[in-house]
Backbone as a printed PyTorch tensor [residue, N CA C, xyz], in Angstrom:
tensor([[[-16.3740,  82.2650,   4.8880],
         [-17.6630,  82.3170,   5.5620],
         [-18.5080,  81.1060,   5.1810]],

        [[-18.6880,  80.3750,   4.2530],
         [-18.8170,  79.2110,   3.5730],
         [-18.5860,  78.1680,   4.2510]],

        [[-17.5360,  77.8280,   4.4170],
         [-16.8570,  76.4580,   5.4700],
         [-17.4770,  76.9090,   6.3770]],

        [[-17.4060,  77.9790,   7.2320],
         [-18.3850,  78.0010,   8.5890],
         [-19.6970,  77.8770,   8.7970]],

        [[-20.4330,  78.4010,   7.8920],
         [-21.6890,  77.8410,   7.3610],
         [-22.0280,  76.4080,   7.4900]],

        [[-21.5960,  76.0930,   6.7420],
         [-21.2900,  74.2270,   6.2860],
         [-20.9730,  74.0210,   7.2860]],

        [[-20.1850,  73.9520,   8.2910],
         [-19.5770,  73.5630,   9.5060],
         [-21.0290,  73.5720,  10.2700]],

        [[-21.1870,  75.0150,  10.9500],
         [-22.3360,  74.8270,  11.8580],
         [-23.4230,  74.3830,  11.1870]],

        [[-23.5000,  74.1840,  10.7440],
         [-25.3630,  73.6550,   9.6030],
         [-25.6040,  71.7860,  10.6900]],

        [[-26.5340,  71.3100,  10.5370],
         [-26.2320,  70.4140,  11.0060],
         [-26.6550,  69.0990,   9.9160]],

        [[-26.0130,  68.2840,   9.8570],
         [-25.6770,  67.5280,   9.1620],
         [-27.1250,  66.3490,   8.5640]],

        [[-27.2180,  66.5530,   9.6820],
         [-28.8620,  65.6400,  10.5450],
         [-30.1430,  65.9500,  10.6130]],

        [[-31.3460,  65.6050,  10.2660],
         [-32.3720,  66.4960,  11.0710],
         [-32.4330,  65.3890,  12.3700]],

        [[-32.5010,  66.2820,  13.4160],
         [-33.0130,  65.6210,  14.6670],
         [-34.1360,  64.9950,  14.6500]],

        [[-33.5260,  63.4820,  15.5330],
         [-35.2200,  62.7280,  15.4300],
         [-35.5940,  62.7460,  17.1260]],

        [[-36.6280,  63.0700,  17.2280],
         [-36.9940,  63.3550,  18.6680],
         [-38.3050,  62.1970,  18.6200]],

        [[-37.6830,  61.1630,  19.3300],
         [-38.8040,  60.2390,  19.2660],
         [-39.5350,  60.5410,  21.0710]],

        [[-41.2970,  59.8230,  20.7500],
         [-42.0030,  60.2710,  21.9090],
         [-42.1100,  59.1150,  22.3430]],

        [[-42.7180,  58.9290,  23.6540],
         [-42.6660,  57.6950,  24.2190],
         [-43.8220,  57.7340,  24.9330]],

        [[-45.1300,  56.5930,  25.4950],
         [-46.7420,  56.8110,  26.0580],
         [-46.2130,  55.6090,  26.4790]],

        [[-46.7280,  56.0730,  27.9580],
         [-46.6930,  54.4640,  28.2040],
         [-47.9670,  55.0200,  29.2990]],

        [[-49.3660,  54.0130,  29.0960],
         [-50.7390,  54.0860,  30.2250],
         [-50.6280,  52.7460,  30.7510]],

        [[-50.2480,  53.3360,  32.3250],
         [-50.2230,  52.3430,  32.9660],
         [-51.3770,  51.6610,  33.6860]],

        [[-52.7730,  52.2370,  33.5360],
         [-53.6610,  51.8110,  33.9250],
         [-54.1710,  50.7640,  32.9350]],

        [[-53.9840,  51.1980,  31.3380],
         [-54.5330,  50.1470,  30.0580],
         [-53.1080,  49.4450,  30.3270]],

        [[-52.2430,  49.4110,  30.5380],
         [-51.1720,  48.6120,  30.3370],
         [-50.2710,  48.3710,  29.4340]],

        [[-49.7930,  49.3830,  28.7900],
         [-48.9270,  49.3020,  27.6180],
         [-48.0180,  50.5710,  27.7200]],

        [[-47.1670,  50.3690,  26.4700],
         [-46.4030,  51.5170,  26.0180],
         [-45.8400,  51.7540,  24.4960]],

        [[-46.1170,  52.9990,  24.3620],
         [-45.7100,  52.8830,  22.4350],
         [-45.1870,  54.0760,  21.9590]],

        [[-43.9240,  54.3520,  21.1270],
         [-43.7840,  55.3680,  20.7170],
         [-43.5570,  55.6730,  19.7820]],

        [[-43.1090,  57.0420,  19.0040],
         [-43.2290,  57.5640,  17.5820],
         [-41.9950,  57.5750,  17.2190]],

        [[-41.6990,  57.1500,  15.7740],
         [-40.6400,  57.2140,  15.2540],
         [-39.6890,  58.4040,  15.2500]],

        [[-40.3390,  59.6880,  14.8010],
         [-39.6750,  60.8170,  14.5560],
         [-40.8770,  61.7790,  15.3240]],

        [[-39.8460,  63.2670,  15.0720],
         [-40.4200,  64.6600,  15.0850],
         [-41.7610,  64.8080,  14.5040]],

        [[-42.0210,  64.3080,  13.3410],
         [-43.0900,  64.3830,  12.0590],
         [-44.4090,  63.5430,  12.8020]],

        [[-44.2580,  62.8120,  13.7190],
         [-45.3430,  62.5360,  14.8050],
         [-45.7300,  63.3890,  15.9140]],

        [[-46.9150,  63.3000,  16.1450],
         [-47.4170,  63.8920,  17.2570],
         [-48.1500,  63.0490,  18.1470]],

        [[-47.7900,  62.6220,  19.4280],
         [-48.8410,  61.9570,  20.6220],
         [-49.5750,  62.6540,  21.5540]],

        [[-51.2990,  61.9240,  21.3160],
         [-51.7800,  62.9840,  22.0750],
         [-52.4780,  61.8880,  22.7620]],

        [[-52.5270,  61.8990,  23.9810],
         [-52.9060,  60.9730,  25.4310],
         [-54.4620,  61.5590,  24.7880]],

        [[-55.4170,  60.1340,  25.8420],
         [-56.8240,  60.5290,  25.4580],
         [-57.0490,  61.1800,  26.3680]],

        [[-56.3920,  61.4140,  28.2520],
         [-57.4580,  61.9210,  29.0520],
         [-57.2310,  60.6090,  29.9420]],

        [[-57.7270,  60.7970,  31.2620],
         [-58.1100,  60.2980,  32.6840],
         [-58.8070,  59.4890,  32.6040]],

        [[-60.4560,  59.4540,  31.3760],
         [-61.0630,  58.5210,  31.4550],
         [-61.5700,  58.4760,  29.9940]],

        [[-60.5070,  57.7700,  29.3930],
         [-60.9510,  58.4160,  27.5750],
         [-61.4030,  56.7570,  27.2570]],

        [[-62.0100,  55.6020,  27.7500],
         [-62.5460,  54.4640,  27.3960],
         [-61.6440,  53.8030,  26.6060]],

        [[-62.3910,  53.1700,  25.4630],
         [-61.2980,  51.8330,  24.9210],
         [-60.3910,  52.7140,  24.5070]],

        [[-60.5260,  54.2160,  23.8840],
         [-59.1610,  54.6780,  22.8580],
         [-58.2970,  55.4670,  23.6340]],

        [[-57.3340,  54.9370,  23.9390],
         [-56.1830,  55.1720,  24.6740],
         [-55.4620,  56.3170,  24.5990]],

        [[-55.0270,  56.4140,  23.0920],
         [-54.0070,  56.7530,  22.6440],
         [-54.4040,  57.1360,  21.3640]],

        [[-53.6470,  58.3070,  20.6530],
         [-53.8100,  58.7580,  19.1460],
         [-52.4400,  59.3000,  18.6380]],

        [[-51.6760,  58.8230,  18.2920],
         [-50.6570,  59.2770,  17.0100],
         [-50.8130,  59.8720,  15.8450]],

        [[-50.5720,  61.2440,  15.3500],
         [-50.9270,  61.6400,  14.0920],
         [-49.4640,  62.3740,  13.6780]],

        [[-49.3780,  61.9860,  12.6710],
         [-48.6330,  62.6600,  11.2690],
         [-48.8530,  64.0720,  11.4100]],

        [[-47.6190,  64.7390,  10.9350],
         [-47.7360,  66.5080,  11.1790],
         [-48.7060,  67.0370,  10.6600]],

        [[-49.0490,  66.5330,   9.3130],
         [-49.4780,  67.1410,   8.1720],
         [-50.5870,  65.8620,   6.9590]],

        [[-51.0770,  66.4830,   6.4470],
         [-52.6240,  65.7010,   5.7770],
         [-51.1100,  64.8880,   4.5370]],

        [[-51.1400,  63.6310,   4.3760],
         [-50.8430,  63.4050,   2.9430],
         [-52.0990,  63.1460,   1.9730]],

        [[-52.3360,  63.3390,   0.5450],
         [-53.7720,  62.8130,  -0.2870],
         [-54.9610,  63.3070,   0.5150]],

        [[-54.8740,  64.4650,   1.4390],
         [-55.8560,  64.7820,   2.0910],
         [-56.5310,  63.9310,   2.7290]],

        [[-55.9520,  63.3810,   3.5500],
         [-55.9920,  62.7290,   4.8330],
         [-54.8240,  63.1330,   5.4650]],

        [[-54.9520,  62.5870,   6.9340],
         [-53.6010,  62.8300,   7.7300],
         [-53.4430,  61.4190,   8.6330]],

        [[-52.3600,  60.8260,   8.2020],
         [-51.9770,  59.2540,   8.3430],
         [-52.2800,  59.5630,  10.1300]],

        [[-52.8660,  58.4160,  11.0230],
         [-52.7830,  58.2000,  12.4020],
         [-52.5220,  57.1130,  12.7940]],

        [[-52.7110,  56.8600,  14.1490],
         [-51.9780,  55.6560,  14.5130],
         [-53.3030,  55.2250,  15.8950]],

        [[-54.0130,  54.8360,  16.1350],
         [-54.8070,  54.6300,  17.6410],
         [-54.4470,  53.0350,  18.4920]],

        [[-54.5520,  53.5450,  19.6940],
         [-54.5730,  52.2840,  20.4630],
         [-56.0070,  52.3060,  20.9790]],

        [[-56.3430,  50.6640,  20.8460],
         [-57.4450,  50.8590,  21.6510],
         [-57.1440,  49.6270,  22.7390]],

        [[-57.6540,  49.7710,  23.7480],
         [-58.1070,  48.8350,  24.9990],
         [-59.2740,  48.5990,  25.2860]],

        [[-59.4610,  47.1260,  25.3870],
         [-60.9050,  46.7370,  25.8910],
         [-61.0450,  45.8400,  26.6410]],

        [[-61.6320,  45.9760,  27.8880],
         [-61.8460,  44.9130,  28.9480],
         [-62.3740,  43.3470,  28.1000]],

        [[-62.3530,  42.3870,  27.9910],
         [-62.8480,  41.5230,  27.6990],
         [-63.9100,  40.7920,  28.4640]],

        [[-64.9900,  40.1520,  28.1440],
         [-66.2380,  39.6930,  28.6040],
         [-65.3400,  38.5930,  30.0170]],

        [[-64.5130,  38.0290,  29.4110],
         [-64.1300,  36.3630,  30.3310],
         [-62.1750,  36.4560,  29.8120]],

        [[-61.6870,  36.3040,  31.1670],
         [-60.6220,  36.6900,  31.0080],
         [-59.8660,  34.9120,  30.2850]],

        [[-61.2110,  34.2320,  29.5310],
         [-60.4980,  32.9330,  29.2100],
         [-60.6920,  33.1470,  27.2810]],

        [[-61.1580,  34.3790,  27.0560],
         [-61.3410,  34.6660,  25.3320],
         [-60.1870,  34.4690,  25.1610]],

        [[-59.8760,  33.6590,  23.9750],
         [-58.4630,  33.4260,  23.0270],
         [-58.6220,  34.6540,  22.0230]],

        [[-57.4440,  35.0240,  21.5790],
         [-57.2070,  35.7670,  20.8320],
         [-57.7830,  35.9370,  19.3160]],

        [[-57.9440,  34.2380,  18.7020],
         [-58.7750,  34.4260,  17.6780],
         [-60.2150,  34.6050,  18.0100]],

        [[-60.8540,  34.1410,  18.8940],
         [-62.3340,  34.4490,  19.6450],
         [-62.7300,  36.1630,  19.2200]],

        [[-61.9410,  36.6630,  19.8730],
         [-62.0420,  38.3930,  20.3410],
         [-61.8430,  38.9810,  19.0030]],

        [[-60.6470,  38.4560,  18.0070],
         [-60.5730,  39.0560,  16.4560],
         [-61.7990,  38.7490,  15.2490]],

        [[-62.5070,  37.4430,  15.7320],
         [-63.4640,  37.5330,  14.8880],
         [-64.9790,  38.4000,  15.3260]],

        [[-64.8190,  38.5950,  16.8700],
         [-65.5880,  39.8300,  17.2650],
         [-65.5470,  40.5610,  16.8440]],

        [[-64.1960,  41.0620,  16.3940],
         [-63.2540,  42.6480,  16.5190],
         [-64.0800,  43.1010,  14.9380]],

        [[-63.5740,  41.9830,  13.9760],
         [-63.5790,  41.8850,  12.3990],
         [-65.2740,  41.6480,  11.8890]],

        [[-66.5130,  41.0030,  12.7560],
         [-67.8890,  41.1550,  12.4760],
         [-68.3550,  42.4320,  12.5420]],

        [[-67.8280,  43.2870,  13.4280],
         [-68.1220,  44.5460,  13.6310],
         [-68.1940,  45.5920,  12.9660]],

        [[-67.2150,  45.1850,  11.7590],
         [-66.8030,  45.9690,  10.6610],
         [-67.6200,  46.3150,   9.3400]],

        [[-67.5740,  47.5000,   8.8980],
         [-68.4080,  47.6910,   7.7350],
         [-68.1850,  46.7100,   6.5120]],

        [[-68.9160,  46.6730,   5.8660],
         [-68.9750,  45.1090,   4.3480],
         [-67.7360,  46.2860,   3.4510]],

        [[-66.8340,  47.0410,   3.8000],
         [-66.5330,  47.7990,   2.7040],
         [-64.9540,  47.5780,   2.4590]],

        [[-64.9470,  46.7020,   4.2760],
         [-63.4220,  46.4150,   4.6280],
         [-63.1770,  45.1940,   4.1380]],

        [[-62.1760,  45.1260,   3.6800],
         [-61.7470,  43.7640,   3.8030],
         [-60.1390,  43.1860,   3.7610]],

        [[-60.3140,  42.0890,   4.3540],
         [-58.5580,  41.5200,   4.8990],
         [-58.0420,  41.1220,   4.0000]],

        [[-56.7820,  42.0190,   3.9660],
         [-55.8610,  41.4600,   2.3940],
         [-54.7230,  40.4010,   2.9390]],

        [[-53.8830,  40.5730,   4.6410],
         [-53.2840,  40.0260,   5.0810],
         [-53.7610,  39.4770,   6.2200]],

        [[-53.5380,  38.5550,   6.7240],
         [-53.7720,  37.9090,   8.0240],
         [-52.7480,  37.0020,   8.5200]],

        [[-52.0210,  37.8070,   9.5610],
         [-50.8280,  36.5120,   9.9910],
         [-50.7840,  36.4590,  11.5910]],

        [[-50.5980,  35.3710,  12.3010],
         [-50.6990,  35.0030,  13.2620],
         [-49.4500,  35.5340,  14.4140]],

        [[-49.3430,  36.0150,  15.7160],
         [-47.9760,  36.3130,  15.6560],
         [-48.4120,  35.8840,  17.6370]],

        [[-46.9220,  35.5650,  17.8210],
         [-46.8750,  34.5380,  19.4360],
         [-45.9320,  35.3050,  19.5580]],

        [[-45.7200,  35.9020,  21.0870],
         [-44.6580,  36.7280,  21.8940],
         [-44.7940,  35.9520,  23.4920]],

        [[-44.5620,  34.5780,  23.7790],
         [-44.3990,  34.1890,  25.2240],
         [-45.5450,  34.0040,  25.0910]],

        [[-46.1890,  34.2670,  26.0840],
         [-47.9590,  34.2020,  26.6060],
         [-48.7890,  34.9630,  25.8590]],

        [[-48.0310,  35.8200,  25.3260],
         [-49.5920,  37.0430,  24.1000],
         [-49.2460,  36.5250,  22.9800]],

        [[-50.4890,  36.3410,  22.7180],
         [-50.5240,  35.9920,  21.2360],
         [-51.6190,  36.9170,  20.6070]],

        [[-51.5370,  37.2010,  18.9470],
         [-52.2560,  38.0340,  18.8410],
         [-51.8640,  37.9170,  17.3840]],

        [[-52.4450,  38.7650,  16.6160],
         [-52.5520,  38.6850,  15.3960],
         [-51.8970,  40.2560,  14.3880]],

        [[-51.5140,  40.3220,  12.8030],
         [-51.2070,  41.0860,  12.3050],
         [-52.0090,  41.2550,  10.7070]],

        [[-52.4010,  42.5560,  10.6640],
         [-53.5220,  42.7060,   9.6700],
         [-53.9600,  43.7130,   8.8180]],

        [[-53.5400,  43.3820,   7.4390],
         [-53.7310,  44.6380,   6.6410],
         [-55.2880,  44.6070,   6.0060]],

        [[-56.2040,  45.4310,   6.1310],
         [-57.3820,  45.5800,   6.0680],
         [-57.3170,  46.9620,   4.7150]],

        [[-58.4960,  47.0610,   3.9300],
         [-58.4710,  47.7830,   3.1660],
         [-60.0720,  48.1820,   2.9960]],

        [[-60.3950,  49.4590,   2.9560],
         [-61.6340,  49.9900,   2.9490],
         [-61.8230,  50.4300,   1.4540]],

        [[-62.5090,  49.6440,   0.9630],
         [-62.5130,  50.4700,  -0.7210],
         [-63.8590,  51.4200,  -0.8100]],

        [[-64.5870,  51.8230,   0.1520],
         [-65.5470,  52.5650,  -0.0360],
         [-64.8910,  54.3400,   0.2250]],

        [[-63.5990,  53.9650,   1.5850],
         [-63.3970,  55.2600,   1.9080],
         [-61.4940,  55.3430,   0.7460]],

        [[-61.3680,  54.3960,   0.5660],
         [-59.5350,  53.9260,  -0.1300],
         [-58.7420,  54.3950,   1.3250]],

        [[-59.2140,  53.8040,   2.2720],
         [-57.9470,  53.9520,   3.1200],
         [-57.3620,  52.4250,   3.3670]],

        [[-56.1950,  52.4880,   4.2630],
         [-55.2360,  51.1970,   4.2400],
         [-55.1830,  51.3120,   5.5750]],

        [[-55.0610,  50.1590,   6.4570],
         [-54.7150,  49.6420,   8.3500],
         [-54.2570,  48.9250,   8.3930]],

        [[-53.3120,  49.0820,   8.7430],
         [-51.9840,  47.7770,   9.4500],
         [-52.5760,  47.9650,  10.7740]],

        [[-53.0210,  46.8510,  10.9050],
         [-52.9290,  46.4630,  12.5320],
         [-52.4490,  45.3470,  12.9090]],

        [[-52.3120,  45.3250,  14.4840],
         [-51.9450,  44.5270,  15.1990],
         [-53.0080,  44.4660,  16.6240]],

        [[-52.9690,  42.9980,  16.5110],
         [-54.6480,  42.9350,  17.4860],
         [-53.7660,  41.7980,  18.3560]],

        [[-53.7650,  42.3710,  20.0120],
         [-53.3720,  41.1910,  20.8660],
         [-54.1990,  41.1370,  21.8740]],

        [[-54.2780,  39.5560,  22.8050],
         [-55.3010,  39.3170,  23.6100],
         [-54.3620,  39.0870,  25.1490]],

        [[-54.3240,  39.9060,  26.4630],
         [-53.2680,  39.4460,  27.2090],
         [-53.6340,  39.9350,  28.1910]],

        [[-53.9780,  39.6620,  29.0880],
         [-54.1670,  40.4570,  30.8530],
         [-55.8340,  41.0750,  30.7040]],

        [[-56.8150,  39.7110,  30.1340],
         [-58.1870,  39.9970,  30.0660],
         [-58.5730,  40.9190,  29.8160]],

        [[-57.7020,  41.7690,  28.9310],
         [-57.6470,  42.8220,  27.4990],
         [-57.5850,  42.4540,  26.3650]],

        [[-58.4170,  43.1220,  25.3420],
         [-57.7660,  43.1690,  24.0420],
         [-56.9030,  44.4560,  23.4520]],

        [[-56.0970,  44.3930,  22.9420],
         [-55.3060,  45.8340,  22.4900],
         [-55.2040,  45.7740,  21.3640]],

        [[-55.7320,  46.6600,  20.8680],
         [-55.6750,  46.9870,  19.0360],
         [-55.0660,  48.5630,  18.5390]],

        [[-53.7920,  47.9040,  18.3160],
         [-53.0470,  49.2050,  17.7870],
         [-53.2400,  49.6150,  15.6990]],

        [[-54.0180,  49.9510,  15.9190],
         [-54.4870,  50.4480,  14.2040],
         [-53.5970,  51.8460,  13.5720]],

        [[-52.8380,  51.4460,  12.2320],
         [-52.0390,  52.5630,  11.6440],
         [-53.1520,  52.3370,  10.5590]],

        [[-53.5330,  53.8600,  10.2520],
         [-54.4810,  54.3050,   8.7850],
         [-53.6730,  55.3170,   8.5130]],

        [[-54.2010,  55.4960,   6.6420],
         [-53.5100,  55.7490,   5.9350],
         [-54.6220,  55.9000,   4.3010]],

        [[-54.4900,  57.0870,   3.6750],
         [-54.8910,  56.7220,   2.5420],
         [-54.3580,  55.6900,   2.0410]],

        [[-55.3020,  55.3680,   0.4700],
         [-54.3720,  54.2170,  -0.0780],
         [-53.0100,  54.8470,  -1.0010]],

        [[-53.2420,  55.7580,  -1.1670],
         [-52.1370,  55.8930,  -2.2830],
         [-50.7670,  56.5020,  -1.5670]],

        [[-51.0770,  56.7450,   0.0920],
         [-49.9290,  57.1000,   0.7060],
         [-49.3160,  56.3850,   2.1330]],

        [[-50.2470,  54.9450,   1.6280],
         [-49.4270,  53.7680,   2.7510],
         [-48.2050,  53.5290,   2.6170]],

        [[-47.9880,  53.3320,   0.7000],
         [-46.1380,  53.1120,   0.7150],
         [-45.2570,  53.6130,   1.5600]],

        [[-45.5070,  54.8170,   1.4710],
         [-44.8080,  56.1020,   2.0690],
         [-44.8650,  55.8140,   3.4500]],

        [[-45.9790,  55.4530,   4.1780],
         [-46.0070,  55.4540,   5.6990],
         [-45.8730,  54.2700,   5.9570]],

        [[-45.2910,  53.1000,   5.3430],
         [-45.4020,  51.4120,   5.8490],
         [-44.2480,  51.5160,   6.7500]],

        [[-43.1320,  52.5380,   6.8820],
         [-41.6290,  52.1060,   7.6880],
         [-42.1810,  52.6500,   8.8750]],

        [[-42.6220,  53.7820,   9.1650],
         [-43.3560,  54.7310,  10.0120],
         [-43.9810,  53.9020,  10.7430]],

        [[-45.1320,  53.2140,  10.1080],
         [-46.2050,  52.3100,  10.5100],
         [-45.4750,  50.9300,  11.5190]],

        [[-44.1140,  50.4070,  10.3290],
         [-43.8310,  49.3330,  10.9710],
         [-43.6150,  49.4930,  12.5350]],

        [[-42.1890,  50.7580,  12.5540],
         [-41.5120,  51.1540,  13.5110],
         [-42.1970,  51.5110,  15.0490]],

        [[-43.6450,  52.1650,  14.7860],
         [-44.6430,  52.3470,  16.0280],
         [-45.0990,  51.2580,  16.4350]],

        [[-45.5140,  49.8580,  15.1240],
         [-46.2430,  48.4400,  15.5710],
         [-45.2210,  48.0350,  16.6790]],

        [[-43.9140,  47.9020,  15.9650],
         [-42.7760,  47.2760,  17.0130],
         [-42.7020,  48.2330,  18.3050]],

        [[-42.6090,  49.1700,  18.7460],
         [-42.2110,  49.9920,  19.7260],
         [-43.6020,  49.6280,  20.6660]],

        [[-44.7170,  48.9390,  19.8960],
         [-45.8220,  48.7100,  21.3260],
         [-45.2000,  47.5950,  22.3410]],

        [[-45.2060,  47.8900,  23.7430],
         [-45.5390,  46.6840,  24.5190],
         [-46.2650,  46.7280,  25.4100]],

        [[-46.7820,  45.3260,  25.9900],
         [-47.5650,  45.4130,  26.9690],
         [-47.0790,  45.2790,  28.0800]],

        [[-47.3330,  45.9410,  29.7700],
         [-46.6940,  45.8810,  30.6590],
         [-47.1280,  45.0030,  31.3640]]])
């Protein structure tokens, strides 16, 4: 009864990855595993598109993932233009630990680990400028449970594209 056990058991946990793609903001992005959840904003949910969350709170928080979209003023803003918009906006509490530049054909756009020491959370983002949009896909995270979510984090940055 043992071997049959073992036999049917399954070997694997199933990964059931999700897939968003808004074709009105123009993109598409999906979740690594089961342990994600995507929840669409709605018909007319403004810049935030999109929300990815983690099953469950780690450090009492619960790691997410947001897209945002934003019409841009002049469809001639460069990408660093719109990021130092993006980054004035921000509370004095954040600040940029990484900043790297990143070119895909015609979008160019940027990659960015930001750190809030007032709240200790951690954001990998990725900020691109392309079709007189800006798109800012932000992964947060406490600090003490980014390690844990950086593959998670990577795997959703890569799975964005723009259509």
């Amino acid at each position: 009864i043992l071997v049959l056990l073992f036999v049917a058991a399954p070997l694997k946990a199933q990964v059931l990855e999700q897939s968003f793609s808004d074709s009105e903001a123009g993109f598409r992005i999906s979740t690594p595993s089961g342990q994600w959840h995507l929840e669409p904003r709605g018909v007319d949910p403004g810049p935030l598109r999109a929300m990815i969350r983690f099953e469950s709170a780690l450090d009492q928080f619960v790691p997410n993932v947001t897209v945002r979209v934003t019409e841009l003023e002049s469809p001639n803003v460069k990408a660093e233009q719109a990021l130092r918009q993006d980054l004035e906006a921000l509370p004095p509490s954040i600040e940029i630990l990484e900043r790297k530049k990143l070119q895909a054909g015609e979008v160019s756009g940027f990659e960015l680990l930001l750190h809030d020491s007032a709240n200790r959370k951690v954001f990998q983002q990725r900020f691109f400028v392309a079709k007189g949009k800006s798109f800012v896909i932000t992964c947060t995270s406490d600090k003490e449970s980014y390690s844990r979510m950086r593959r998670d984090f990577q795997k959703i940055l890569d799975s964005f594209a723009i259509l």
